[in-house]
Amino acid sequence: MDKSKRIEDHVLSLLPSSQFHSCVLTTFSFDFNFFYHDVRSQLNRADIINTNVLVDDAMLHHYLGSVTGYAHDSVRRFAITGIPSNGGVFHPKIGLFFGDKEKGFMIIGSGNLTACGHGRNQELWGAFHIDGYEDTKAPLFKSAWEYLRGFKNQMSGISKHKIEWIEQHAGWVSKIPDTSAAQWIPIDNETEAQLLINSSVGIWESLTTALEGESITEATVISPFFDARGTTLSDLCTLVGDAEVHLIVQKDTCAFPDLKSISIPPNLVFHDWATVFTEGMERYVHAKLLHIKTQNKEYCLIGSSNLTSAGMGSDDKSPVNEEASILLRSRKDILKSHLSIKDRGRVILLPELFSEVKPIDGRFSQTKTTLRVRSIDRYSSTLHIYMDMIPEATGLILRLFDGWEENLGDVPIGEAEYSKQFGCYKASFTVDGDIFFAQLFNSDEGDPVSNKAIVHDAKALLNTNPDPENKKLEKAIAQIETGQTDLLSLLRYINPEDIVDAKKKQVGGYRSNDEKEEKSDDGSGMVLDYDAFTQQQDKSADIGLGLYSREGHSIDRILELVKLLLKKAAEQAADDQSEDEEAEKDNVEDTEGREDEEVEANIKDIPAQKPSAFKSNQQKLCKFFNKYIKTQAALIKKKVVPSKLDHSLFAVVLHLLIDFYKKPVLVLNREIEKMRKEHLLGSEGDFFGKKDYRRFLAEIIGQHSIILTNVQEDGINQYECNILKNIKESAYWNAICAIALAAIEPEDKKKPRTWIWEMFMNLRDNCGLNDCAVKANAVKHLSTLVNIVNMDDKDTCLVKMVDFWEEHERLYQQFQQTSGVQKGIHEVGVHVYSKALGFCHISASTISGSKHKIELARPGYPPDTEAEEFPRRTKYIAEMIDLTVL
Amino acid sequence: MAILRNGQWKAPFWGAEKSFITGQDMLGMQNTSIATYGVLVPGLTNLTKRIRYYGFYTWILEHYAKRVGTVSVSEFQKFIRRAELLLAYMMTDQFPDTKGVVGKKFAGSTLGEYLLEIDLAKGADRLENGALYMQEALEILQEEIVGELQDSVSLEDVGTKTFQELAVAVHATGYEPFEEISTIKEEGKEYPEKAAAKALMGLARMHIHIDESIKELTEYSRLYRMDREGDCLSFFVWMKKHQYLPVGEFLKKLLLHKIINRHLEVAMRKMSNRNENTLKFIFEDNQLKPVSTFPPVFTTPRIPSLHYFLEDTGFIKQDSRKLTPDGTTVIEGGIDG
């Protein structure tokens, strides 16, 4: 059979882009790495932000800790829930995709969410786009949704809420007419379909009902698994009467019953898969197909169920698995032609086929535990452990693990409070490291007594709410993450003024001490977890959708993104280098044109913009930085206590400064009709130029180091402290990198060295970090940041940045050893340290009457362009002020 | 119909295959080598193994400019390739033992055919379909120094010991892991347990050897941008963290963390970035299914180039690879000496 005639597709590639916001995917096997790297990009393309994966619970239990070492990111944005199946397995492979404009999409088939299920195995699929609730296929979609929604009862916490969001944001689904069981749903003029699941009626029984009254002429079966006695197969052979059942078998992989224990029905004919499909068919056959031909119709059953009594039942056995299949019926012989199995290959003898067959049973046994943890959500340093209340919980501990199954710490359940309202224990914990999953043990040294459950970060998942406003930001983030657009598109989501504008404030936003107290009085300023918040909605209706749909400020989410971009930039740099060298190895003597190609490739990578767009983008960027500077000035004026959000925003702004500094853009020069390389954010070494990198740098870092002189919060618990410390650390090293970039490119304008020194020293003095003097830390952070720096020679750039840091850190350490206040008259330009201003210099000296007055200046105070200084407009009497001359 | 929209549907259809390619670097470790030799032996390439080529190309370019001068990329390529092949014929004829000559293999195999007249075009020019005649196989020079296996330490003996105790014991024997690499590769085909034992002993020896330098090396590698996620230094840190596990546990964790998880992660990342499926084994339905095998390979191809360069410049002896008097002078007087 010619393979090219087969209809083949990557099932997820059939999804149209930009039509959906949510999806539910079900699977038996699951591959975290594949999901994160492959499926996620397909979901991003379709704009899906609310993703829910339902996995067989026993399989999930065994994956956790064994193949999840690198999987932490895959659970950060997706809810992955284990579904137990009483006596059987959770086996359906359905994907439902929901949009808000009456668009839906359904995939159903045999492939698991693994690299094999989506690209390696031989799998069979069906895919259906639903165009509105009046689409004739829509009832099929609704039936599948009703089936999956039924599992909501086995879910709790944020995973359950994510399913509820679908109900809220895809209300059109409820308008789809209901259908009765066994009702054929027309999907076009010639074809009808039924969704078959194991409910009160099993798939086998539904199938036989559908075939009632039909005169079967032929049946074709593909199934990698059969039950031990071949019961369902035997029943099928009986059902077809005198017709033949053609069984297509892949040698060595098909788990066929022991031939000694069954009698082969006379109408069963075996075919070798390798002779039915001749090209490239060595891939493992995991597809399940039952094709039945009658006098004037054909029926085709595809989906998750094998031809086993556990999967679909039999004449006298009820199925035990959760399965989903679709039964198609056509008046013409077209379904089978899609499969290209007209020629069934040669008929082969049984011994030849099965002599070497070693049945494969991929199932993990159900874990025998006494307690079931439905799910665990983490809200900062509190865990919500959803499970039934235990009468005697003393001694019971919840052990927290990372993806490698390293024990991160224990939480005593006996000390946790049980909330009957939410059906969960609430327990505080303090551990370092990324918690991936948890399991109950009967004591410190005791045995496990529950299943393993993924610990979802509820705050991160709350940001996957498909609310339209939230979706815009998430879409922008996804596009940036996948390289479809750059950070410029993020600027519209970062409004520094929000931080000082109390009316626009969101959770986690800036509050002065006074305001905090005011808010606490009426309770509306409290940060609630999702469950608690949804209970409060009526009282807090005026808070609006913003709080409901997002947890935390968008800045937090953007900071998360820029950190991810740093990681990706490092990976990309490594991969690029690797690809170059591998290319060399493959083409040893292919040397021609290498230089030319590289130059062209370099230009090709640079985005091109029209002059008007370039100008507009440049303005947008400058406006953003100026707005941030204005905001910081307001914070200085109010003498605010910098919040976590202030540090986050500072880190993001610095990242943007580094990312955009000298970022090349090709702009059409109309005069010479050629593209010219320009920079959105350049520098001429001018600390007072309105669009100059150095001016933004001096003001932003200078101001922030002033803000840092106010007393700082540490966070309310260890977890918060760690988060704050990480953010401060990111912000600090971003700032050092940004200063170093200005420092390592020598220019002679004005007083760059003085200001750079002042920026570094003030930031260093006020950063509040303990380990920023360690060279290993400097190298670690700067070597990561150098990957986003727009310099051709990044190696040299890094060495210079580290040298810069080392020199200035040494100066700071020297200052720490310096003692002695030197009152008196000092010359203009002298570097000094004063308690009032930090590290600065004397910018002016005047004699007024009998008094000698001086002015001090440093970046952070409003620039005086004419004087070419950053002066503090206060005149000090030289003899009175305490200064340390440096 | 690549995408379904406006109520379109498709059923039944087969899932398309994602092509499996013979990907290299299945554990993502080669990046480390590349980054390291990029810093330690900069400017070299495994393409040009002989320093004479640098002179040859500048000479031939000047010659082209003076004598030919045709402004045509294809003509220029043809000229250069013919010149390379001519040099290969000359070297093959006059210095048959000299390695690292571009096109030598082709020249060697066809020299006999051209006793009277050599057709350079036939050997050097591109075919219309873009295929190439001349393709030199990489002849990586690797001296096989086979040491004697230290039978005093084996997996059986250390069943109850921790990895750290094993490491101390192996260290005491003076076991040299690098001498065993080629043995492990060959032995692994027939006696995988023996090969595994040797590999483990090698790790144990390296663990002790490098233990005190990890911090310093990490800082150095970061400063010179040699560090890579999953590199050997992070592996040594991992060994240090788990050194007190019993050897069996250690081995189990090692396979799970550093082979199975690592490979799946690297392969999936490559699949995502380049749409290539480089899986060497598959994990599905509670089973690891092999796709293809991957023997250990030497990942520093610039080292042979370095050897040849030093030979050509007269700083090391061709046969023994020991320093010549000139080489000694350079070493003693520094690079400028």
mmCIF file of N, CA, C and O in Angstrom, chain A residues 16 140 142 208 210 228 240 242 250 254 305 359 368 392 424 434 453 463 498 584 589 665 723 836 860 878:
data_model
loop_
_atom_site.group_PDB
_atom_site.id
_atom_site.type_symbol
_atom_site.label_atom_id
_atom_site.label_comp_id
_atom_site.label_asym_id
_atom_site.label_seq_id
_atom_site.Cartn_x
_atom_site.Cartn_y
_atom_site.Cartn_z
ATOM 1 N N PRO A 16 -6.813 25.793 14.621
ATOM 2 C CA PRO A 16 -6.605 27.146 14.095
ATOM 3 C C PRO A 16 -6.063 28.062 15.195
ATOM 4 O O PRO A 16 -6.286 27.806 16.380
ATOM 5 N N LEU A 140 -21.963 16.788 19.529
ATOM 6 C CA LEU A 140 -20.856 15.865 19.779
ATOM 7 C C LEU A 140 -19.876 16.487 20.781
ATOM 8 O O LEU A 140 -19.403 15.850 21.731
ATOM 9 N N LYS A 142 -20.587 18.877 22.844
ATOM 10 C CA LYS A 142 -21.231 19.033 24.156
ATOM 11 C C LYS A 142 -21.202 17.705 24.931
ATOM 12 O O LYS A 142 -20.954 17.682 26.139
ATOM 13 N N THR A 208 -23.197 -2.432 19.778
ATOM 14 C CA THR A 208 -24.119 -3.479 19.310
ATOM 15 C C THR A 208 -25.522 -2.908 19.109
ATOM 16 O O THR A 208 -26.232 -3.298 18.180
ATOM 17 N N ALA A 210 -26.127 0.160 18.146
ATOM 18 C CA ALA A 210 -26.063 0.922 16.902
ATOM 19 C C ALA A 210 -26.126 0.013 15.677
ATOM 20 O O ALA A 210 -26.605 0.412 14.616
ATOM 21 N N ALA A 228 -7.220 -11.344 28.227
ATOM 22 C CA ALA A 228 -6.533 -12.638 28.320
ATOM 23 C C ALA A 228 -7.248 -13.752 27.566
ATOM 24 O O ALA A 228 -6.614 -14.650 27.016
ATOM 25 N N VAL A 240 -20.750 -10.724 14.045
ATOM 26 C CA VAL A 240 -20.757 -10.542 12.588
ATOM 27 C C VAL A 240 -21.377 -11.743 11.859
ATOM 28 O O VAL A 240 -21.559 -11.719 10.640
ATOM 29 N N ASP A 242 -21.860 -14.736 9.770
ATOM 30 C CA ASP A 242 -21.084 -15.455 8.766
ATOM 31 C C ASP A 242 -19.955 -14.627 8.165
ATOM 32 O O ASP A 242 -19.113 -15.147 7.433
ATOM 33 N N GLN A 250 0.368 -6.301 14.412
ATOM 34 C CA GLN A 250 1.793 -6.003 14.277
ATOM 35 C C GLN A 250 2.574 -7.033 15.084
ATOM 36 O O GLN A 250 2.398 -7.147 16.301
ATOM 37 N N CYS A 254 1.875 -6.822 19.511
ATOM 38 C CA CYS A 254 0.477 -6.989 19.872
ATOM 39 C C CYS A 254 0.338 -7.974 21.042
ATOM 40 O O CYS A 254 0.894 -9.074 21.004
ATOM 41 N N SER A 305 -10.328 3.057 23.264
ATOM 42 C CA SER A 305 -10.600 1.722 23.783
ATOM 43 C C SER A 305 -10.011 0.613 22.910
ATOM 44 O O SER A 305 -10.245 0.557 21.695
ATOM 45 N N PRO A 359 3.587 -10.175 25.235
ATOM 46 C CA PRO A 359 2.597 -9.141 25.547
ATOM 47 C C PRO A 359 3.191 -8.010 26.381
ATOM 48 O O PRO A 359 3.999 -8.243 27.275
ATOM 49 N N LYS A 368 -1.816 1.054 46.342
ATOM 50 C CA LYS A 368 -2.711 0.699 47.440
ATOM 51 C C LYS A 368 -2.406 1.586 48.634
ATOM 52 O O LYS A 368 -1.474 1.335 49.389
ATOM 53 N N GLU A 392 -8.096 10.995 63.087
ATOM 54 C CA GLU A 392 -6.897 11.077 63.929
ATOM 55 C C GLU A 392 -5.681 11.359 63.052
ATOM 56 O O GLU A 392 -5.143 10.450 62.407
ATOM 57 N N CYS A 424 -10.489 21.062 52.869
ATOM 58 C CA CYS A 424 -9.028 20.921 52.805
ATOM 59 C C CYS A 424 -8.379 21.287 54.132
ATOM 60 O O CYS A 424 -8.945 22.003 54.945
ATOM 61 N N ASP A 434 12.050 24.176 44.838
ATOM 62 C CA ASP A 434 10.796 24.134 44.086
ATOM 63 C C ASP A 434 10.023 22.883 44.445
ATOM 64 O O ASP A 434 10.401 21.781 44.045
ATOM 65 N N ALA A 453 0.565 13.753 44.958
ATOM 66 C CA ALA A 453 -0.225 14.800 44.283
ATOM 67 C C ALA A 453 0.680 15.969 43.927
ATOM 68 O O ALA A 453 1.542 16.366 44.732
ATOM 69 N N ASN A 463 -3.406 33.269 37.308
ATOM 70 C CA ASN A 463 -3.132 34.150 36.171
ATOM 71 C C ASN A 463 -3.461 33.507 34.831
ATOM 72 O O ASN A 463 -3.250 34.117 33.786
ATOM 73 N N ASP A 498 0.398 53.229 37.717
ATOM 74 C CA ASP A 498 -0.536 52.386 38.478
ATOM 75 C C ASP A 498 -0.072 52.205 39.919
ATOM 76 O O ASP A 498 -0.854 52.047 40.840
ATOM 77 N N GLU A 584 30.064 22.185 11.058
ATOM 78 C CA GLU A 584 31.429 22.023 10.582
ATOM 79 C C GLU A 584 31.783 20.555 10.450
ATOM 80 O O GLU A 584 32.390 20.127 9.493
ATOM 81 N N GLU A 589 34.564 19.644 4.090
ATOM 82 C CA GLU A 589 35.240 20.390 3.043
ATOM 83 C C GLU A 589 34.325 21.432 2.387
ATOM 84 O O GLU A 589 34.643 21.977 1.369
ATOM 85 N N VAL A 665 17.950 47.714 14.749
ATOM 86 C CA VAL A 665 16.717 47.664 13.957
ATOM 87 C C VAL A 665 17.091 48.171 12.560
ATOM 88 O O VAL A 665 17.851 49.129 12.424
ATOM 89 N N ILE A 723 11.291 35.234 48.442
ATOM 90 C CA ILE A 723 10.855 35.789 47.164
ATOM 91 C C ILE A 723 11.402 37.202 47.000
ATOM 92 O O ILE A 723 11.949 37.558 45.961
ATOM 93 N N ALA A 836 23.343 62.211 54.521
ATOM 94 C CA ALA A 836 22.130 62.734 53.901
ATOM 95 C C ALA A 836 21.981 62.308 52.450
ATOM 96 O O ALA A 836 20.889 61.976 51.996
ATOM 97 N N GLY A 860 20.105 60.811 40.685
ATOM 98 C CA GLY A 860 18.959 60.524 41.549
ATOM 99 C C GLY A 860 18.202 61.792 41.841
ATOM 100 O O GLY A 860 17.001 61.773 42.075
ATOM 101 N N ALA A 878 29.539 74.634 54.869
ATOM 102 C CA ALA A 878 30.662 73.705 54.715
ATOM 103 C C ALA A 878 31.209 73.226 56.051
ATOM 104 O O ALA A 878 31.542 72.046 56.218
#
